PDB file of C-alpha atoms in Angstrom:
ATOM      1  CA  UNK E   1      27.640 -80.642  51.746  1.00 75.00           C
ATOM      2  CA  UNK E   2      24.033 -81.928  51.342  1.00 75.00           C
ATOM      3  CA  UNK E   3      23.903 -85.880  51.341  1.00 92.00           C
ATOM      4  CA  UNK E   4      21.451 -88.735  50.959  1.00 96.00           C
ATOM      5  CA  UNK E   5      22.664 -91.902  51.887  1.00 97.00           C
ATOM      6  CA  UNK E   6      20.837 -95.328  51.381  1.00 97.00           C
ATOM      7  CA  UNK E   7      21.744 -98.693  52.204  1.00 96.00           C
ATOM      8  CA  UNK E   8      22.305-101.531  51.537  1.00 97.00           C
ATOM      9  CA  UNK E   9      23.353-100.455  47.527  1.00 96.00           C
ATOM     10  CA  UNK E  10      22.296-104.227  46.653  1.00 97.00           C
ATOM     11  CA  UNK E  11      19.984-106.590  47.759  1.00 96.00           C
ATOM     12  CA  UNK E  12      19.115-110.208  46.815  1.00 98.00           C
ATOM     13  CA  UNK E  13      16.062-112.148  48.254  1.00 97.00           C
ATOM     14  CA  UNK E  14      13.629-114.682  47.515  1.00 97.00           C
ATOM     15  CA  UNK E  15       9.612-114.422  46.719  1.00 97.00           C
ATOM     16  CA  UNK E  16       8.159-114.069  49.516  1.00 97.00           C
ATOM     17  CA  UNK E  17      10.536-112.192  51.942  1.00 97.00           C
ATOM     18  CA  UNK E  18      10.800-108.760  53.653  1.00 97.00           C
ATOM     19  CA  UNK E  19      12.584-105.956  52.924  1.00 98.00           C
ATOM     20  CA  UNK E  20      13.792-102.727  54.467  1.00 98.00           C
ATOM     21  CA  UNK E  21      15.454-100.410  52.676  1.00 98.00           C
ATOM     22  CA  UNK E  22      17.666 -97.863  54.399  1.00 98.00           C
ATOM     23  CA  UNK E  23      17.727 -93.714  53.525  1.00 98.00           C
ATOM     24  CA  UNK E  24      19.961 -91.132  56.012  1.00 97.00           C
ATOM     25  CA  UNK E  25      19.802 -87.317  55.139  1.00 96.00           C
ATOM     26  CA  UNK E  26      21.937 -84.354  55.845  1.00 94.00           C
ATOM     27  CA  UNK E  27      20.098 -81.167  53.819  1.00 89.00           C
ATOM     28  CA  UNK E  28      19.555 -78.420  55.087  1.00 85.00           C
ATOM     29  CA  UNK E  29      16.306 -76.441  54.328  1.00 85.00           C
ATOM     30  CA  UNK E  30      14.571 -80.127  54.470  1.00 89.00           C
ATOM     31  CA  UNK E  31      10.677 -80.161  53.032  1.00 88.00           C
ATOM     32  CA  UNK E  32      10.106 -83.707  52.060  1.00 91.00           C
ATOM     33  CA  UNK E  33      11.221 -87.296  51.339  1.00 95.00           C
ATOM     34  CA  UNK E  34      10.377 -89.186  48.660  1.00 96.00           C
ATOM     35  CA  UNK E  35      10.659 -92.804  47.390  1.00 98.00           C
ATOM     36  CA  UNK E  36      10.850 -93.771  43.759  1.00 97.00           C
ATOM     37  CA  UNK E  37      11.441 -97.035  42.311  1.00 97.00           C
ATOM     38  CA  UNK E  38      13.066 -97.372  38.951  1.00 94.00           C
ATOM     39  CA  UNK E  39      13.255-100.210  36.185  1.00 91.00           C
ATOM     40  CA  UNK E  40      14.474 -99.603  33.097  1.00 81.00           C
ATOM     41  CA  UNK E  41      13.249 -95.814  32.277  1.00 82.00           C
ATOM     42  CA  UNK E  42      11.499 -93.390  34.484  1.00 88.00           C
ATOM     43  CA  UNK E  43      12.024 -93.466  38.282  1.00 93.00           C
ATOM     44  CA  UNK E  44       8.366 -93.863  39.110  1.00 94.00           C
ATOM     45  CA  UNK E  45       6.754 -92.333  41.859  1.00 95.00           C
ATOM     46  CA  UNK E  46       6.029 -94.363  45.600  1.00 96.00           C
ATOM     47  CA  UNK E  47       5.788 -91.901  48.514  1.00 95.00           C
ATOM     48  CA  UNK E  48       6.433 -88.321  49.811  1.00 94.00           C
ATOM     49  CA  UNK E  49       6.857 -88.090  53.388  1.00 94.00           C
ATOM     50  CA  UNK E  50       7.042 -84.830  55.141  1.00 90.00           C
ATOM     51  CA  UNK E  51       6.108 -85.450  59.050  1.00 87.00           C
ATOM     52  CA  UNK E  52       7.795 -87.421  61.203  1.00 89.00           C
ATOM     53  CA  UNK E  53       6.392 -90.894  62.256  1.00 88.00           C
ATOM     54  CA  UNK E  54       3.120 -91.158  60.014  1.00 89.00           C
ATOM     55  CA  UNK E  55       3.315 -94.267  58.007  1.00 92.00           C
ATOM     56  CA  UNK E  56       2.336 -94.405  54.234  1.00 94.00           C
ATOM     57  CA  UNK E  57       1.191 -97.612  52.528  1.00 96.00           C
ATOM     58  CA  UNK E  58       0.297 -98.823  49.204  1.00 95.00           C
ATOM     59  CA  UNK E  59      -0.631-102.309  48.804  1.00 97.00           C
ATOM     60  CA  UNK E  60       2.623-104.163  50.109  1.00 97.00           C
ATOM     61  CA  UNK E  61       4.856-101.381  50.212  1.00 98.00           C
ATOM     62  CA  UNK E  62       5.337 -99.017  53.260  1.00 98.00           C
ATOM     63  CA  UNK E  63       7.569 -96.360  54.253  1.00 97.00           C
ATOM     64  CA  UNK E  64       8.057 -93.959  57.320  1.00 96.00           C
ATOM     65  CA  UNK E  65      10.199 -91.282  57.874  1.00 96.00           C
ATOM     66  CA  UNK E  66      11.712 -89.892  61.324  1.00 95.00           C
ATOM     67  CA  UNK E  67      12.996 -86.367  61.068  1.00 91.00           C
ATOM     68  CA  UNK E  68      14.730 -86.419  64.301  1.00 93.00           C
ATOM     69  CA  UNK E  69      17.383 -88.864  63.427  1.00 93.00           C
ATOM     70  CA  UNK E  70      17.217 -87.965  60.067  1.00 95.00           C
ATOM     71  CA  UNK E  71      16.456 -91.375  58.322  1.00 95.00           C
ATOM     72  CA  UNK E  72      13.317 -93.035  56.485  1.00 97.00           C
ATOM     73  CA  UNK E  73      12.909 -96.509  55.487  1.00 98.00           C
ATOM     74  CA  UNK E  74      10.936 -98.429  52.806  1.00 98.00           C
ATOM     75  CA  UNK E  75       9.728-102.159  53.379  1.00 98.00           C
ATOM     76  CA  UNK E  76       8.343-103.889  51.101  1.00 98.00           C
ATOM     77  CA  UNK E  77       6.552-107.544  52.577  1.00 97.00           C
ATOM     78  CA  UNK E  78       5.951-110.536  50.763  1.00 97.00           C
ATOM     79  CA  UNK E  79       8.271-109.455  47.689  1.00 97.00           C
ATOM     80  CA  UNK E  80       7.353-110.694  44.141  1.00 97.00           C
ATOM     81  CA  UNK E  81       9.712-110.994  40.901  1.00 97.00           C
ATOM     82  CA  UNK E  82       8.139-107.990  39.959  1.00 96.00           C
ATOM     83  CA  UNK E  83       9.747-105.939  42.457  1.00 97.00           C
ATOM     84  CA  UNK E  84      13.182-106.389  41.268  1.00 97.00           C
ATOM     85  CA  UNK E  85      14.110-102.734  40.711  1.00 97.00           C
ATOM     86  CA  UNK E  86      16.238 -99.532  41.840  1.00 97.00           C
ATOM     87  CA  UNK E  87      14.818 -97.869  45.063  1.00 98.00           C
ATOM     88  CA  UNK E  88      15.941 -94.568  44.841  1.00 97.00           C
ATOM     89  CA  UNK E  89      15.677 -92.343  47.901  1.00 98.00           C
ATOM     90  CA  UNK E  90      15.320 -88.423  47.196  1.00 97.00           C
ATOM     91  CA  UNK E  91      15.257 -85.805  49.901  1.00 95.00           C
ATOM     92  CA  UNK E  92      13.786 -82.501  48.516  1.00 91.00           C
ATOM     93  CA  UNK E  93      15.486 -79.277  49.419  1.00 87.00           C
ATOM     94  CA  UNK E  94      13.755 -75.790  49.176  1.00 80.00           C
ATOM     95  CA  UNK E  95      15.233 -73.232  47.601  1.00 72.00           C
ATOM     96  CA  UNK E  96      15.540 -69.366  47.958  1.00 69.00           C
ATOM     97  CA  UNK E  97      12.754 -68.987  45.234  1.00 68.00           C
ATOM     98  CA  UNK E  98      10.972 -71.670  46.931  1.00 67.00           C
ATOM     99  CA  UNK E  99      10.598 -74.506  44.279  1.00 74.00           C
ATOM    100  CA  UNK E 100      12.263 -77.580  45.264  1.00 82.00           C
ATOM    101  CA  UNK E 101      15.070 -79.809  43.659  1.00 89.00           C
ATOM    102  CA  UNK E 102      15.772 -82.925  45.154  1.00 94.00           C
ATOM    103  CA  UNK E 103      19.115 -84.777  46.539  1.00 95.00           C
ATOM    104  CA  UNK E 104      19.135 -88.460  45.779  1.00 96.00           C
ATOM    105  CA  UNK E 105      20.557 -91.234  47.076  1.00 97.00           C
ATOM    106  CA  UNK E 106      22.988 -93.639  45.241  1.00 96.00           C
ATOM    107  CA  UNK E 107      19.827 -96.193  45.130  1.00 96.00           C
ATOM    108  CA  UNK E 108      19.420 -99.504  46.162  1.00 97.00           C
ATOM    109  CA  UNK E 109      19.006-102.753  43.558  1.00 97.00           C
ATOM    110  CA  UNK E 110      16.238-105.424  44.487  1.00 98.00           C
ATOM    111  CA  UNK E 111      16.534-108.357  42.939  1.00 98.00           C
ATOM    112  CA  UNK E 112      13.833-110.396  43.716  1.00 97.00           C
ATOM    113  CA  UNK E 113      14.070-114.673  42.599  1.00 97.00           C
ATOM    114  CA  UNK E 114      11.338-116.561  42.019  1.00 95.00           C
TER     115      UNK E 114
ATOM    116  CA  UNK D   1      -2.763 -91.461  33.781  1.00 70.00           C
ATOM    117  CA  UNK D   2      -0.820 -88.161  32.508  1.00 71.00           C
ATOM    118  CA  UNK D   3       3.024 -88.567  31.931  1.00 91.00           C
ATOM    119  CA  UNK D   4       5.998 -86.457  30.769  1.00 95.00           C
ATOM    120  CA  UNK D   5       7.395 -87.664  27.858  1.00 96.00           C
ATOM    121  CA  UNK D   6      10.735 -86.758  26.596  1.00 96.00           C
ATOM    122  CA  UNK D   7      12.201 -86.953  22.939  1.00 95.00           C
ATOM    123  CA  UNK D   8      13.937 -88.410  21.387  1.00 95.00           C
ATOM    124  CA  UNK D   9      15.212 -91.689  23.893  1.00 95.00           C
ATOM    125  CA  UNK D  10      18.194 -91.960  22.681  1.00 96.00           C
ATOM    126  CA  UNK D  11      20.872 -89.149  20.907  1.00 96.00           C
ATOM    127  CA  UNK D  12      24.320 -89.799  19.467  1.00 97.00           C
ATOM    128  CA  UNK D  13      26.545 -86.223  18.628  1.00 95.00           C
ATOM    129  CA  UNK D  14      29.691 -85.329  17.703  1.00 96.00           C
ATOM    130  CA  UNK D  15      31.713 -83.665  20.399  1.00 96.00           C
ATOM    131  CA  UNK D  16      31.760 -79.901  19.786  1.00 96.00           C
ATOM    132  CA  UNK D  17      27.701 -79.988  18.226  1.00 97.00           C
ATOM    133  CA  UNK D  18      24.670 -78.792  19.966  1.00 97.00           C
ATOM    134  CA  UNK D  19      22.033 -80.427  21.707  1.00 97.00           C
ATOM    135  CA  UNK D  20      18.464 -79.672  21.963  1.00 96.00           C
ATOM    136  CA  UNK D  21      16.540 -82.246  24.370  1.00 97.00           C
ATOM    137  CA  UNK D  22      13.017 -82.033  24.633  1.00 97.00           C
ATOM    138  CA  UNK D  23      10.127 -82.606  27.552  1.00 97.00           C
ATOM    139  CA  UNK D  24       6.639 -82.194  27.486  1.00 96.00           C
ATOM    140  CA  UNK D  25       5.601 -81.592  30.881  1.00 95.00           C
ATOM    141  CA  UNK D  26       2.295 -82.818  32.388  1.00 93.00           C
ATOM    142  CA  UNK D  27       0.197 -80.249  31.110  1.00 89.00           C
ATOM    143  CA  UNK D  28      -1.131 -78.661  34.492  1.00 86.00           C
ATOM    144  CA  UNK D  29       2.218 -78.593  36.243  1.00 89.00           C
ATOM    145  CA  UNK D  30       3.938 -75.667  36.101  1.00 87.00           C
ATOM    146  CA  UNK D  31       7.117 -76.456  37.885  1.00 90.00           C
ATOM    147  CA  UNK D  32       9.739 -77.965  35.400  1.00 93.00           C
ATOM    148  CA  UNK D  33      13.513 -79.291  36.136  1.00 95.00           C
ATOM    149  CA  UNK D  34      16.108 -81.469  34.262  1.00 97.00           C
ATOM    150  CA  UNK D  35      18.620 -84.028  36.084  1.00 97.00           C
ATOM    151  CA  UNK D  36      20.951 -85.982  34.630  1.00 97.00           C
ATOM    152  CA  UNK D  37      22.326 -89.239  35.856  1.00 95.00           C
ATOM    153  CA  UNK D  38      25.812 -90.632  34.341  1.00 95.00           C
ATOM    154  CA  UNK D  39      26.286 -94.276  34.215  1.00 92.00           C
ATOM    155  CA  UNK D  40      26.976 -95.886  37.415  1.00 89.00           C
ATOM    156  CA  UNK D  41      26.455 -92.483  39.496  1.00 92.00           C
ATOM    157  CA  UNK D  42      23.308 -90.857  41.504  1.00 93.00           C
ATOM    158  CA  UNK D  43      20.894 -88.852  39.754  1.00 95.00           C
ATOM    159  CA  UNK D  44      21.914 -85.054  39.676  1.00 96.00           C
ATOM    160  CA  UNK D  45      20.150 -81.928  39.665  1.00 96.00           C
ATOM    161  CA  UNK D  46      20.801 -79.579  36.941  1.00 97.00           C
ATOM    162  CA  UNK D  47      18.080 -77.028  37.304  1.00 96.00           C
ATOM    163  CA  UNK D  48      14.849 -75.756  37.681  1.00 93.00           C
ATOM    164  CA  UNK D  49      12.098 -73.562  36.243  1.00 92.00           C
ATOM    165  CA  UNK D  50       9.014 -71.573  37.228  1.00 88.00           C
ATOM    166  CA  UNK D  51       6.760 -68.924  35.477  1.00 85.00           C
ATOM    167  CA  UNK D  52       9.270 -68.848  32.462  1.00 88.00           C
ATOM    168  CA  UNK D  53      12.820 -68.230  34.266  1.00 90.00           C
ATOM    169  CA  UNK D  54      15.044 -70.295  36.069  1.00 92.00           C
ATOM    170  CA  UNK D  55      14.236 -70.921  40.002  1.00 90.00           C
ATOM    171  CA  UNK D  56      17.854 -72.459  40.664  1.00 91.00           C
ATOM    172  CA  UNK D  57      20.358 -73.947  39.067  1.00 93.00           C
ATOM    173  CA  UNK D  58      23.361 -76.075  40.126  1.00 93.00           C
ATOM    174  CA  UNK D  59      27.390 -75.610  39.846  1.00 92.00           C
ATOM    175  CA  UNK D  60      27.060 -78.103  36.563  1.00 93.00           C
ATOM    176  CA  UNK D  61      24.247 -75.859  34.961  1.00 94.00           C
ATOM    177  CA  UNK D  62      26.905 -73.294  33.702  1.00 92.00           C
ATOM    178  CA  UNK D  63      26.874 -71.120  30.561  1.00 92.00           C
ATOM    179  CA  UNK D  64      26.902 -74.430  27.993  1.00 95.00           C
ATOM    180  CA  UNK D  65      23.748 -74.830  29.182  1.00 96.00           C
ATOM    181  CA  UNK D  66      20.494 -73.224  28.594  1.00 96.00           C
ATOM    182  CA  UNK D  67      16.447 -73.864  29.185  1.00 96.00           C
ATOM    183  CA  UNK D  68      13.402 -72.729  27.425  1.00 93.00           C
ATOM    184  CA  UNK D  69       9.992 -72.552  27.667  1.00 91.00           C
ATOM    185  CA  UNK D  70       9.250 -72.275  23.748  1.00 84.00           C
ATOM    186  CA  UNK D  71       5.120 -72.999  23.744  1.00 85.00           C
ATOM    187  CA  UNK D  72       2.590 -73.543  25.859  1.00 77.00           C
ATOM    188  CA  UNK D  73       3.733 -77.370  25.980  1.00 85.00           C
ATOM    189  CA  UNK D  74       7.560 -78.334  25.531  1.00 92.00           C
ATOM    190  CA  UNK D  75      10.634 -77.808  27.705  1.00 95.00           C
ATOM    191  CA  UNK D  76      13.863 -78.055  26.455  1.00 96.00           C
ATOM    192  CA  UNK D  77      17.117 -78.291  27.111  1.00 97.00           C
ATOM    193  CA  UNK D  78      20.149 -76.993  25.098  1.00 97.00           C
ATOM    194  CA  UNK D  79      23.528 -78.034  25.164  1.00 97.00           C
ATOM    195  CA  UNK D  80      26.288 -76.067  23.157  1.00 96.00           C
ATOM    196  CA  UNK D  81      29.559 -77.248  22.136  1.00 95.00           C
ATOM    197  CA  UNK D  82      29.176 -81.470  24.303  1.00 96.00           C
ATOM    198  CA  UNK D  83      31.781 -82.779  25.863  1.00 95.00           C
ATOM    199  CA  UNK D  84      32.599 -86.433  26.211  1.00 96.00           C
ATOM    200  CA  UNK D  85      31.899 -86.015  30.074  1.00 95.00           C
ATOM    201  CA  UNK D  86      27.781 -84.378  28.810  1.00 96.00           C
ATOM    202  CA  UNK D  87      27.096 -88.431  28.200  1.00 97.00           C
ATOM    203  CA  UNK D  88      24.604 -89.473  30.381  1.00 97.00           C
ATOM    204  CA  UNK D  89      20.621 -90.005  30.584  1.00 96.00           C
ATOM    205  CA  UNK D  90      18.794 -86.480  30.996  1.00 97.00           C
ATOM    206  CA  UNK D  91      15.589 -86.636  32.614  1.00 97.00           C
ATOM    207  CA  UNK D  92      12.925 -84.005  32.746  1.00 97.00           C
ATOM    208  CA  UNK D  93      10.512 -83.715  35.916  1.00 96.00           C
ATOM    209  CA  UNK D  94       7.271 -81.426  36.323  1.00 94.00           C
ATOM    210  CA  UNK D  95       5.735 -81.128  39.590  1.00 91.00           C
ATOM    211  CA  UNK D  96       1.965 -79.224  40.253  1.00 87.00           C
ATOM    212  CA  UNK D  97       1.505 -75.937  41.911  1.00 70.00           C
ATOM    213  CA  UNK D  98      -0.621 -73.363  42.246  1.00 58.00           C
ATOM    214  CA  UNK D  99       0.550 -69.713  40.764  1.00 54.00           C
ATOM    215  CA  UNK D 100       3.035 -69.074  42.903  1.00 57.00           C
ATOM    216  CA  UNK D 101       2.401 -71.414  45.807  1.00 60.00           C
ATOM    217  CA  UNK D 102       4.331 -74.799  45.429  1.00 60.00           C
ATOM    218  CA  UNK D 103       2.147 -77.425  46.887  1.00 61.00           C
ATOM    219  CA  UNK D 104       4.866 -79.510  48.137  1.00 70.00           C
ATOM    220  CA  UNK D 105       3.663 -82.040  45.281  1.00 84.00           C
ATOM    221  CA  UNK D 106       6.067 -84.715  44.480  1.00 90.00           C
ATOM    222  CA  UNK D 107       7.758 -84.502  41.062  1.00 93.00           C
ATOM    223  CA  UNK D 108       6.907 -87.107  38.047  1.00 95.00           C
ATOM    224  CA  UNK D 109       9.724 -88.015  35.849  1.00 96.00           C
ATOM    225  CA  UNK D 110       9.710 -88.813  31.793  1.00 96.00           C
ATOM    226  CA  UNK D 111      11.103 -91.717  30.788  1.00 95.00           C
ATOM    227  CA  UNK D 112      14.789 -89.796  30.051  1.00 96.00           C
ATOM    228  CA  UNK D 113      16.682 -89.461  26.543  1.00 97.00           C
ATOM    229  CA  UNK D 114      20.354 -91.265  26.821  1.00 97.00           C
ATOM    230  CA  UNK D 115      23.148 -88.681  25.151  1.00 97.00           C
ATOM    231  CA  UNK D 116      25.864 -90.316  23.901  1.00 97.00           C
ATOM    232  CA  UNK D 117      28.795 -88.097  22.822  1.00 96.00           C
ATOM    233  CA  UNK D 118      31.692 -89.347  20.548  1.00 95.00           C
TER     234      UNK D 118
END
């Protein structure tokens, strides 16, 4: 059975810290990664990684994937309040009529204090 | 900078009554899907669309379920005779392609309507 796995499910740091968020894949028929990051609605949309070991940034967040061992991570430096959300991890499989529908993760909550 | 939205946020049925939810994609995407995500548990595909059929669809998409395409702009989803276990938040998703080449471009999410069945 197809699985995305992400780690740790909570997290609780201070302004200013480091994170690294954790995402391990089984699916077969792989095509991409992707990272969203959900408040209160709509999981919004960070990255899509499809090649191994090519980093993607945006501002303070950055994320990398490594198709070998079948993981990526997220880290996000010097973490603000506004952070504090659900990281949701979502591995997109393709399918027979080649659209893709993705497997996600159980998510990870941020909590960032001031 | 273009959204889905989905309407209406929040529905409260009877068990046993019908459901329509509705999603207007971006409006240059032309890959559409629905996922729902009960409380507490991971968000769950329930099926996706292309060129006015269903690509794929998942073991909880069964015949209760339907999807339709019903103008040039909305997407819905239909729900017949909900279930206590139906509660949960539906999302839509779109994603961009070109005829009948999918890009590979990441899917954008609405902001979800919550169904609450009693």
């Amino acid at each position: 059975e197809d699985k995305v796995v992400q780690s740790p499910l909570s997290l609780v740091v201070h302004e200013g810290d480091t994170v690294t968020l954790n995402c391990s894949y089984e699916v077969t028929n792989f095509r991409s990664l992707l990272w969203y990051k959900q408040e209160k609605k709509a999981p919004t949309f960070l990255f899509m990684l499809t090649s191994s070991g090519i980093e993607k940034k945006s501002g303070r967040l950055s994320s990398i994937l490594d198709k070998k061992e079948l993981f990526s991570i997220l880290n996000i430096t010097a973490t603000q309040t506004g952070d504090s959300a659900v990281y949701l991890c979502a591995v997109e499989e393709k399918d027979s009529s080649n659209t893709g529908k993705l497997i996600f993760g159980q998510g990870t909550t941020l909590q960032v204090k001031p | 900078e273009p959204e889905v939205t989905q309407t209406p946020s929040h529905q409260v049925t009877q068990m046993g009554q019908e459901v329509i939810l509705r999603c207007v994609p971006i409006s240059n995407h032309l890959y559409f899907y629905w996922y729902r995500q009960i409380l507490g548990q991971k968000v769950e595909f329930l099926v996706s669309f292309y060129n006015n059929e269903i690509s794929e669809k998942s073991e909880i998409f069964d015949d209760q379920f339907s999807v339709e395409r019903p103008d040039g702009s909305n997407f819905t989803l239909k729900i017949r005779s909900t279930k206590l276990e139906d509660s949960a938040m539906y999302f839509c998703a779109s994603s961009e392609g070109i005829g009948e080449y999918f890009l590979g471009q990441p899917q954008h999410f609405g902001d979800g309507t919550r169904l609450s069945i009693l």
